[in-house]
PDB file of C-alpha atoms in Angstrom:
ATOM      1  CA  MET F   1      65.015 -59.461 195.066  1.00 47.00           C
ATOM      2  CA  ALA F   2      69.472 -59.072 195.845  1.00 54.00           C
ATOM      3  CA  GLN F   3      71.257 -56.619 193.906  1.00 63.00           C
ATOM      4  CA  SER F   4      72.365 -58.205 190.328  1.00 71.00           C
ATOM      5  CA  ARG F   5      73.016 -57.583 187.112  1.00 82.00           C
ATOM      6  CA  ILE F   6      71.124 -58.497 184.471  1.00 86.00           C
ATOM      7  CA  VAL F   7      72.215 -57.994 180.755  1.00 90.00           C
ATOM      8  CA  ARG F   8      69.582 -58.217 177.604  1.00 92.00           C
ATOM      9  CA  ARG F   9      69.823 -57.272 174.342  1.00 95.00           C
ATOM     10  CA  ILE F  10      67.861 -54.724 172.338  1.00 95.00           C
ATOM     11  CA  ASP F  11      66.022 -55.945 169.902  1.00 97.00           C
ATOM     12  CA  THR F  12      65.518 -54.539 166.127  1.00 97.00           C
ATOM     13  CA  LEU F  13      62.364 -52.711 167.008  1.00 97.00           C
ATOM     14  CA  GLY F  14      64.395 -50.979 170.030  1.00 96.00           C
ATOM     15  CA  ARG F  15      62.516 -53.070 172.680  1.00 95.00           C
ATOM     16  CA  VAL F  16      63.979 -54.588 175.699  1.00 94.00           C
ATOM     17  CA  VAL F  17      62.009 -57.413 178.091  1.00 93.00           C
ATOM     18  CA  LEU F  18      61.946 -56.630 181.704  1.00 91.00           C
ATOM     19  CA  PRO F  19      63.201 -59.763 183.734  1.00 91.00           C
ATOM     20  CA  ILE F  20      59.708 -60.972 185.587  1.00 92.00           C
ATOM     21  CA  GLU F  21      62.358 -60.982 188.894  1.00 88.00           C
ATOM     22  CA  LEU F  22      62.146 -57.078 188.165  1.00 86.00           C
ATOM     23  CA  ARG F  23      58.664 -56.685 187.111  1.00 88.00           C
ATOM     24  CA  LYS F  24      57.408 -58.736 190.689  1.00 89.00           C
ATOM     25  CA  THR F  25      59.544 -56.376 192.901  1.00 85.00           C
ATOM     26  CA  LEU F  26      58.311 -53.457 191.232  1.00 82.00           C
ATOM     27  CA  GLY F  27      54.354 -54.549 191.015  1.00 85.00           C
ATOM     28  CA  ILE F  28      54.277 -54.170 187.544  1.00 88.00           C
ATOM     29  CA  ASP F  29      51.948 -56.227 185.550  1.00 89.00           C
ATOM     30  CA  GLU F  30      50.777 -57.180 182.286  1.00 89.00           C
ATOM     31  CA  LYS F  31      49.241 -53.734 180.588  1.00 88.00           C
ATOM     32  CA  ASP F  32      50.603 -51.770 183.587  1.00 86.00           C
ATOM     33  CA  GLU F  33      52.273 -48.516 182.154  1.00 85.00           C
ATOM     34  CA  ILE F  34      55.670 -47.550 183.047  1.00 88.00           C
ATOM     35  CA  GLU F  35      57.531 -44.164 183.017  1.00 86.00           C
ATOM     36  CA  ILE F  36      60.983 -44.503 181.462  1.00 91.00           C
ATOM     37  CA  PHE F  37      62.982 -41.441 181.864  1.00 92.00           C
ATOM     38  CA  MET F  38      67.091 -40.222 181.703  1.00 95.00           C
ATOM     39  CA  GLU F  39      68.879 -39.502 185.124  1.00 95.00           C
ATOM     40  CA  GLY F  40      72.010 -38.410 184.518  1.00 96.00           C
ATOM     41  CA  GLU F  41      73.515 -40.807 181.531  1.00 97.00           C
ATOM     42  CA  ASN F  42      71.290 -43.444 183.214  1.00 94.00           C
ATOM     43  CA  ILE F  43      67.986 -44.917 181.693  1.00 92.00           C
ATOM     44  CA  VAL F  44      65.386 -45.364 184.875  1.00 89.00           C
ATOM     45  CA  VAL F  45      62.493 -47.476 184.507  1.00 86.00           C
ATOM     46  CA  THR F  46      59.360 -46.961 187.311  1.00 84.00           C
ATOM     47  CA  ALA F  47      56.043 -48.107 187.409  1.00 82.00           C
ATOM     48  CA  TYR F  48      53.790 -45.062 186.336  1.00 81.00           C
ATOM     49  CA  SER F  49      51.617 -43.284 188.924  1.00 81.00           C
ATOM     50  CA  ALA F  50      50.007 -40.243 187.187  1.00 87.00           C
ATOM     51  CA  VAL F  51      49.911 -37.001 189.372  1.00 91.00           C
ATOM     52  CA  CYS F  52      47.430 -33.920 188.947  1.00 92.00           C
ATOM     53  CA  LEU F  53      49.469 -31.816 185.704  1.00 91.00           C
ATOM     54  CA  PHE F  54      49.048 -28.632 187.809  1.00 93.00           C
ATOM     55  CA  CYS F  55      50.014 -29.533 191.825  1.00 94.00           C
ATOM     56  CA  GLY F  56      51.568 -33.004 191.827  1.00 91.00           C
ATOM     57  CA  PHE F  57      48.720 -34.528 193.733  1.00 90.00           C
ATOM     58  CA  PRO F  58      48.255 -38.091 192.976  1.00 88.00           C
ATOM     59  CA  GLY F  59      44.911 -39.076 194.136  1.00 83.00           C
ATOM     60  CA  GLU F  60      41.147 -38.520 193.108  1.00 87.00           C
ATOM     61  CA  LEU F  61      42.084 -37.570 189.302  1.00 92.00           C
ATOM     62  CA  ILE F  62      39.870 -36.776 186.255  1.00 92.00           C
ATOM     63  CA  ASP F  63      40.868 -36.669 182.386  1.00 91.00           C
ATOM     64  CA  MET F  64      40.506 -33.133 181.098  1.00 88.00           C
ATOM     65  CA  LYS F  65      41.647 -33.478 177.516  1.00 85.00           C
ATOM     66  CA  GLY F  66      43.800 -36.754 178.118  1.00 85.00           C
ATOM     67  CA  ARG F  67      45.320 -35.130 181.066  1.00 87.00           C
ATOM     68  CA  PRO F  68      45.091 -35.895 184.483  1.00 91.00           C
ATOM     69  CA  VAL F  69      44.122 -33.340 186.545  1.00 93.00           C
ATOM     70  CA  CYS F  70      42.541 -33.763 190.426  1.00 93.00           C
ATOM     71  CA  THR F  71      39.241 -32.691 191.256  1.00 92.00           C
ATOM     72  CA  HIS F  72      40.630 -29.616 193.084  1.00 92.00           C
ATOM     73  CA  CYS F  73      42.554 -27.764 190.172  1.00 93.00           C
ATOM     74  CA  ALA F  74      39.609 -28.898 187.932  1.00 92.00           C
ATOM     75  CA  ASN F  75      37.302 -27.173 190.369  1.00 91.00           C
ATOM     76  CA  GLU F  76      39.280 -23.860 190.351  1.00 91.00           C
ATOM     77  CA  LEU F  77      39.662 -24.199 186.305  1.00 89.00           C
ATOM     78  CA  HIS F  78      36.109 -24.342 186.421  1.00 85.00           C
ATOM     79  CA  SER F  79      35.613 -21.047 188.771  1.00 90.00           C
ATOM     80  CA  TRP F  80      38.218 -19.140 185.947  1.00 85.00           C
ATOM     81  CA  GLY F  81      36.022 -20.319 183.343  1.00 78.00           C
ATOM     82  CA  VAL F  82      38.439 -22.387 181.589  1.00 69.00           C
TER      83      VAL F  82
END
């Protein structure tokens, strides 16, 4: 997608629609999770990719009390009796 400015209005509930061109470029589909954060004075929106809470590894994650943890860190926690 060519760099261009797109202006969208925020509705009364604080929502904004991401244009289809941006979603296609980022590979974001309906019901996908996105990550929103501040970088300086800018709002950044990216496709969300879960990583291990402890080491940042992006693959082979399991859910431990609602948090993503890789199998290596989960095994290490288990060996500590956590």
